[in-house]
PDB file of C-alpha atoms (C1' of nucleotides) in Angstrom:
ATOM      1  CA  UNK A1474     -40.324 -21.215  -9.126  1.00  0.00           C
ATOM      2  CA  UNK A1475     -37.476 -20.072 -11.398  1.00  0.00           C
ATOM      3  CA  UNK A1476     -34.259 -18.117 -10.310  1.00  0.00           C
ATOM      4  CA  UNK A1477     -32.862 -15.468 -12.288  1.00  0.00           C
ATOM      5  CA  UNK A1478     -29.612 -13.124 -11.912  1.00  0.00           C
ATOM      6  CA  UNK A1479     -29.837  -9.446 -12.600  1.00  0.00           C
ATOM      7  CA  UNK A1480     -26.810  -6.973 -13.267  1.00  0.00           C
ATOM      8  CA  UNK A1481     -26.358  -3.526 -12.215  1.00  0.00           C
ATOM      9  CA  UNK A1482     -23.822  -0.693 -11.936  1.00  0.00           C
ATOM     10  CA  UNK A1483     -23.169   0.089  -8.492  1.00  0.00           C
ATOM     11  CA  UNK A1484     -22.483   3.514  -9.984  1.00  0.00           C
ATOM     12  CA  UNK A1485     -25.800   3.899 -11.305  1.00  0.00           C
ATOM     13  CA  UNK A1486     -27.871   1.782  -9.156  1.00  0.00           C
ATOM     14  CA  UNK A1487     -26.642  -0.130  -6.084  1.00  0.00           C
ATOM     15  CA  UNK A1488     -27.874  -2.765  -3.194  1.00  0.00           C
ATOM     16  CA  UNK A1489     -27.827  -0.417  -0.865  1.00  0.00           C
ATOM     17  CA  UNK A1490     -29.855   1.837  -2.996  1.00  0.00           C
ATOM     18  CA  UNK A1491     -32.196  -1.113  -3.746  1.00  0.00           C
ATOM     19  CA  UNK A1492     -32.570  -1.646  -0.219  1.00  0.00           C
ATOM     20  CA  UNK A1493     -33.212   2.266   0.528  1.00  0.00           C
ATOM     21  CA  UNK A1494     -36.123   2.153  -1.912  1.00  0.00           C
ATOM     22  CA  UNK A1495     -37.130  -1.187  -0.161  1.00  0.00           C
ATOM     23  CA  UNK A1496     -38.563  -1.819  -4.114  1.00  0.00           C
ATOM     24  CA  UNK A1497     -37.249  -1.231  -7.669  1.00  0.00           C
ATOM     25  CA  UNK A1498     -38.705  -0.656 -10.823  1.00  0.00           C
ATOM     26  CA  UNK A1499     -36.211  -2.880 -13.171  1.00  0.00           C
ATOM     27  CA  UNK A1500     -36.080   0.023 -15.946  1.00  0.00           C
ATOM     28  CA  UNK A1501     -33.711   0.493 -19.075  1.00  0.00           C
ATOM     29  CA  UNK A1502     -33.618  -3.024 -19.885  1.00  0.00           C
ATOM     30  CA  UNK A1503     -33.076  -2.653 -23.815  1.00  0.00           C
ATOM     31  CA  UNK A1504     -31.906  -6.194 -25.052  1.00  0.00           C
ATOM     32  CA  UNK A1505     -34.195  -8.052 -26.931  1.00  0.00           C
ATOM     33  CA  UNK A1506     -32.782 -11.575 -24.516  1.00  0.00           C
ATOM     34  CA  UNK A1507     -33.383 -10.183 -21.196  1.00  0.00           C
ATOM     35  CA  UNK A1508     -36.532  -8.781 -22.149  1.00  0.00           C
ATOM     36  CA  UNK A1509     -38.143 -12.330 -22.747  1.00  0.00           C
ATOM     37  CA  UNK A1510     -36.114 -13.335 -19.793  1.00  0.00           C
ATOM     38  CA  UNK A1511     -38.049 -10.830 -17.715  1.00  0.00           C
ATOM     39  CA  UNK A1512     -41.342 -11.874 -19.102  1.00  0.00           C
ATOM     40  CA  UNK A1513     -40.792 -15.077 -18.208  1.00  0.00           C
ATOM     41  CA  UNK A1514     -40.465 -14.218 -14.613  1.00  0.00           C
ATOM     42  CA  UNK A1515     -43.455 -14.907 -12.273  1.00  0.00           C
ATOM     43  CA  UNK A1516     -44.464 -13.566  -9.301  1.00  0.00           C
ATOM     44  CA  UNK A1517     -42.294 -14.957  -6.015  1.00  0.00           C
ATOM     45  CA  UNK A1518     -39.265 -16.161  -8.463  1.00  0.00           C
ATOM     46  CA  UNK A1519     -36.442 -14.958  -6.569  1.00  0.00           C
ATOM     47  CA  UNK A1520     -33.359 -13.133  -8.418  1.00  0.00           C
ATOM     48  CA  UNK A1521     -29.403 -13.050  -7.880  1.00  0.00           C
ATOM     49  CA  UNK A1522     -28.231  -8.709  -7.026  1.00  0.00           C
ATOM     50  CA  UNK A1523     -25.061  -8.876  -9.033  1.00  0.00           C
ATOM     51  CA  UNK A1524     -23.061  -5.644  -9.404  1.00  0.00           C
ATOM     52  CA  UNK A1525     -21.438  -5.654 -12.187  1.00  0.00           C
ATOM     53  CA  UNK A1526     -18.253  -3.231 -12.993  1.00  0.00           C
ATOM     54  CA  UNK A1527     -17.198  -2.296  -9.655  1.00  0.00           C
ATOM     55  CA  UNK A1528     -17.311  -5.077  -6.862  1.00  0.00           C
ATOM     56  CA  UNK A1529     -17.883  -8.182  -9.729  1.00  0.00           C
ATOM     57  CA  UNK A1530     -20.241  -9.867  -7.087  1.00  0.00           C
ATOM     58  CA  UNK A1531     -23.153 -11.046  -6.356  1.00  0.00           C
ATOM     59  CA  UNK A1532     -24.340  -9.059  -3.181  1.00  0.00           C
ATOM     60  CA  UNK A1533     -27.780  -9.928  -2.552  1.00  0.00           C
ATOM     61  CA  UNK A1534     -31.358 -11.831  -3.155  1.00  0.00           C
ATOM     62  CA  UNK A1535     -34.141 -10.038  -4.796  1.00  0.00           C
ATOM     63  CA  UNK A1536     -37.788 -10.987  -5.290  1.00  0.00           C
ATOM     64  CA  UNK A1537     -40.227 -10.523  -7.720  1.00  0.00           C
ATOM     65  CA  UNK A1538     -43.143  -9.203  -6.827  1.00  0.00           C
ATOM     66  CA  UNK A1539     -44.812  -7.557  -9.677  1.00  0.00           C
ATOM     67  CA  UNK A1540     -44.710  -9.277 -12.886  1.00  0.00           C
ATOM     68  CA  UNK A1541     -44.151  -7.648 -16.248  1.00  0.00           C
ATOM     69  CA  UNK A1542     -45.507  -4.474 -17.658  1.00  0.00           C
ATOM     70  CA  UNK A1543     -44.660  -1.676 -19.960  1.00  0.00           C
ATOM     71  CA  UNK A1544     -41.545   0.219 -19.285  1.00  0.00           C
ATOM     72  CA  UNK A1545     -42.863   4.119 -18.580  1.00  0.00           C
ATOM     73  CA  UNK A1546     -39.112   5.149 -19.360  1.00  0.00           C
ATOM     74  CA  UNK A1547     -39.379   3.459 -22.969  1.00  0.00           C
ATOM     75  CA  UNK A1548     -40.542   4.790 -26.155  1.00  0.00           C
ATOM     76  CA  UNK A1549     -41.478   1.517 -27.798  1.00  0.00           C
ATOM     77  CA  UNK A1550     -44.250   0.115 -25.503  1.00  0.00           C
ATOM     78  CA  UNK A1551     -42.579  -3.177 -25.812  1.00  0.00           C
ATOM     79  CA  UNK A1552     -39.945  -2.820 -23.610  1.00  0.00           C
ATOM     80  CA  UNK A1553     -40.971  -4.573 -19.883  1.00  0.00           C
ATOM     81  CA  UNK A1554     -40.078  -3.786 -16.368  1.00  0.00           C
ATOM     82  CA  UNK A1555     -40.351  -5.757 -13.263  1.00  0.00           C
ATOM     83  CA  UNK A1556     -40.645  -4.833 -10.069  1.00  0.00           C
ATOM     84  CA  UNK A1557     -38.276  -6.391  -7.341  1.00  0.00           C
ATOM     85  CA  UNK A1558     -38.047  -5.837  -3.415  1.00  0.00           C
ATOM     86  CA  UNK A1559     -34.893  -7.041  -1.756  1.00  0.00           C
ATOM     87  CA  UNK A1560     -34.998 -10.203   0.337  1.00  0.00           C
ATOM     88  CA  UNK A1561     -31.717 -10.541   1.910  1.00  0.00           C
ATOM     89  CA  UNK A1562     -28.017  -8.933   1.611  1.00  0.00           C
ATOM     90  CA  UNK A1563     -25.145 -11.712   1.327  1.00  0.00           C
ATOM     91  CA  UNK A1564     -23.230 -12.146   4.809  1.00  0.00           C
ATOM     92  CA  UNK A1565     -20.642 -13.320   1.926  1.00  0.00           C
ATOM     93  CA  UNK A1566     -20.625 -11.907  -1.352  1.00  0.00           C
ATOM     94  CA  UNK A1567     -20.014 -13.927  -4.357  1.00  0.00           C
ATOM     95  CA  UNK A1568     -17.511 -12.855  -6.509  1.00  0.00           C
ATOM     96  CA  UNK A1569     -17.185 -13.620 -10.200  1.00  0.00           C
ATOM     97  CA  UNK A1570     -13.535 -14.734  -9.658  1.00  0.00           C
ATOM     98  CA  UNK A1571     -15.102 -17.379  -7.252  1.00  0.00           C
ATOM     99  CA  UNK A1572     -17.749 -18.180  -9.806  1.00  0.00           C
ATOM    100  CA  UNK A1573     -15.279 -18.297 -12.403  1.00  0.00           C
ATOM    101  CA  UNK A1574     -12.944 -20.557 -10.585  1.00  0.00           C
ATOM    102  CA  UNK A1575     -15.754 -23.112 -10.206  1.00  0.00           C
ATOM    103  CA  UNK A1576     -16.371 -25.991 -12.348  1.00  0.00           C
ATOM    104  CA  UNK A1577     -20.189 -25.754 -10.816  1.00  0.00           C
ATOM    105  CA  UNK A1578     -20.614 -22.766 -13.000  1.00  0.00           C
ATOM    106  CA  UNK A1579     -19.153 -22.845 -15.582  1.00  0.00           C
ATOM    107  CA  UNK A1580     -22.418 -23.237 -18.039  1.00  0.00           C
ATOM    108  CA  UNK A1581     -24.069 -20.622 -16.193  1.00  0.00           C
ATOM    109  CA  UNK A1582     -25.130 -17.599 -18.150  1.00  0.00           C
ATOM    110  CA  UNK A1583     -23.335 -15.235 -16.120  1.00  0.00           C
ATOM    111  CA  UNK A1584     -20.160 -16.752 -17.635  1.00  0.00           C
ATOM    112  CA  UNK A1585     -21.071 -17.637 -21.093  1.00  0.00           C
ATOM    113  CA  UNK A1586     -23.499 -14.112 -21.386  1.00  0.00           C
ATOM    114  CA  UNK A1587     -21.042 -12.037 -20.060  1.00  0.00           C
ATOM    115  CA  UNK A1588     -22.718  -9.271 -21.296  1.00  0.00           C
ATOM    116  CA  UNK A1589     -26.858  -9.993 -20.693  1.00  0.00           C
ATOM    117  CA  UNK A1590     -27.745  -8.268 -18.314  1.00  0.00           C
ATOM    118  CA  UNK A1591     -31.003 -10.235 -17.330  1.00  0.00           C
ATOM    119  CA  UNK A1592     -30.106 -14.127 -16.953  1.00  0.00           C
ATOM    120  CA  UNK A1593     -31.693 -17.027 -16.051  1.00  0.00           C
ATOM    121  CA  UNK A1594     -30.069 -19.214 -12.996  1.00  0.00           C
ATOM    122  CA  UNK A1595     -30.541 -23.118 -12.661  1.00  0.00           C
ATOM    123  CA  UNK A1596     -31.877 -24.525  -9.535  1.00  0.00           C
ATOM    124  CA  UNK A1597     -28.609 -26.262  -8.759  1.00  0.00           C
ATOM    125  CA  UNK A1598     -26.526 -22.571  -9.178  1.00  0.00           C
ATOM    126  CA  UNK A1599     -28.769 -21.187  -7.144  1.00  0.00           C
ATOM    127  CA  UNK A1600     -28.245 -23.156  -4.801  1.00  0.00           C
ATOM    128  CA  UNK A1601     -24.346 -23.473  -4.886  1.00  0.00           C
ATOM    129  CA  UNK A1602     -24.646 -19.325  -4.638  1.00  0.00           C
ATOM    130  CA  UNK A1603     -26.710 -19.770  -1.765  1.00  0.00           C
ATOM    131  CA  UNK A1604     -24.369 -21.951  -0.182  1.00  0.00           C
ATOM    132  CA  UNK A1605     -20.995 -20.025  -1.152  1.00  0.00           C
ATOM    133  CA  UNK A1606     -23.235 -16.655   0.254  1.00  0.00           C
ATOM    134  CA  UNK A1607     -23.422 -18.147   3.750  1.00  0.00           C
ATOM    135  CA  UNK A1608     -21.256 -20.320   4.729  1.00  0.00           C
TER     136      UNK A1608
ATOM    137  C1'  DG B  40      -7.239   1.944 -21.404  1.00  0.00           C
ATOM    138  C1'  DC B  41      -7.760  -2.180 -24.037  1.00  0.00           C
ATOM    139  C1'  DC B  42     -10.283  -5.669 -26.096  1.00  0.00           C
ATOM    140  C1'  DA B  43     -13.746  -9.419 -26.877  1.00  0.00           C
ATOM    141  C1'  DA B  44     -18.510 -10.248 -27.525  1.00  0.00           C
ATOM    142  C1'  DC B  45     -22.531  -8.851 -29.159  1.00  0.00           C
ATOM    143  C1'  DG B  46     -26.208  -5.725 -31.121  1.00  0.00           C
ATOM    144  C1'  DT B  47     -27.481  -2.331 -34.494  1.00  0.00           C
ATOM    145  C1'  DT B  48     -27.179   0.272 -38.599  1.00  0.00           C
ATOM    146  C1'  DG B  49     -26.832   1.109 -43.325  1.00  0.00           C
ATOM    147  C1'  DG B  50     -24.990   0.187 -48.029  1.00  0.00           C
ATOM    148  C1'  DC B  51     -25.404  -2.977 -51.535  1.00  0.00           C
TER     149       DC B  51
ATOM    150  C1'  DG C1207     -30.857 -10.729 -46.930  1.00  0.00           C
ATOM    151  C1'  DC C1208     -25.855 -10.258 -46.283  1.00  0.00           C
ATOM    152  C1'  DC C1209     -22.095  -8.181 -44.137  1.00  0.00           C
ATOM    153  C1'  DA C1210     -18.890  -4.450 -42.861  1.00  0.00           C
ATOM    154  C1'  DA C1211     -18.610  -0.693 -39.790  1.00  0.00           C
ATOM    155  C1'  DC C1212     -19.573   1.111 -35.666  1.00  0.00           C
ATOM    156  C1'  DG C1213     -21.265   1.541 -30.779  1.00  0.00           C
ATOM    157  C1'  DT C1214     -21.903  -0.442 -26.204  1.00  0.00           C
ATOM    158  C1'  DT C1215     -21.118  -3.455 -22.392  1.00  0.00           C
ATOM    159  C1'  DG C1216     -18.307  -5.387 -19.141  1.00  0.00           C
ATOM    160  C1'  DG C1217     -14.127  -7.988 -17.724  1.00  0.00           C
ATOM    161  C1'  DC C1218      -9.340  -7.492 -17.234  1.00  0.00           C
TER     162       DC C1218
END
DNA sequence: GCCAACGTTGGC
DNA sequence: GCCAACGTTGGC
């Protein structure tokens, strides 16, 4: 089981939208780094909502449950999406200033990557997150 | 609105 | 194949 962390706009494409859906084509993805990152997910890995932009937090827990496959909004074939459902919305979000202030996390791609927007998570981040989320 | 980080493009 | 110029992302 691996744990990832996946960005989005709220703007463009929120929780609440995520959880409207109740699944979610990831789509767009065009960086050569989160593409392998999503190839490397498996089915069942579970995944970090972060919304990136507005709110700078990380909201909710996804789940993978279809792995990859060709994007159908992509020209070049090579370009992946995964499919996600949601699994559970944070009682307390997790913001990136808490994240940042945190010596726990401070090798964690979403700090060092600022800008990738598919990352991988380590088991201990995960669960730090987890406990920052609910306590 | 600015800027740092990073990716991409194109000239050589 | 190198690198400067430019565009995009995302935090501040």
């Amino acid at each position: 089981m691996n744990y990832w962390l996946i960005k989005s706009e709220p703007d463009t494409y929120s929780w609440d939208d995520f959880v409207k859906e109740g699944k979610s084509m990831w789509d767009g993805v065009r960086n050569h780094t989160a593409r392998l990152n999503m190839m490397a997910m498996k089915e069942g890995d579970l995944a970090l909502f972060y919304h990136s932009n507005e709110g700078k937090e990380i909201v909710g827990l996804a789940k993978v449950v279809k792995e990859h496959y060709p994007d159908p909004t992509a020209d070049d074939p090579r370009w992946v999406v995964v499919n996600f459902v949601p699994v559970e919305k944070f009682p307390k979000p997790v913001t990136l200033k808490q994240i940042k202030a945190d010596k726990r996390f401070e090798d964690m791609a979403l700090v060092r990557l600022s800008r990738l927007s598919v990352g991988p998570v380590k088991p201990m981040e995960f669960d730090f997150i987890m406990q920052l989320a609910h306590d």
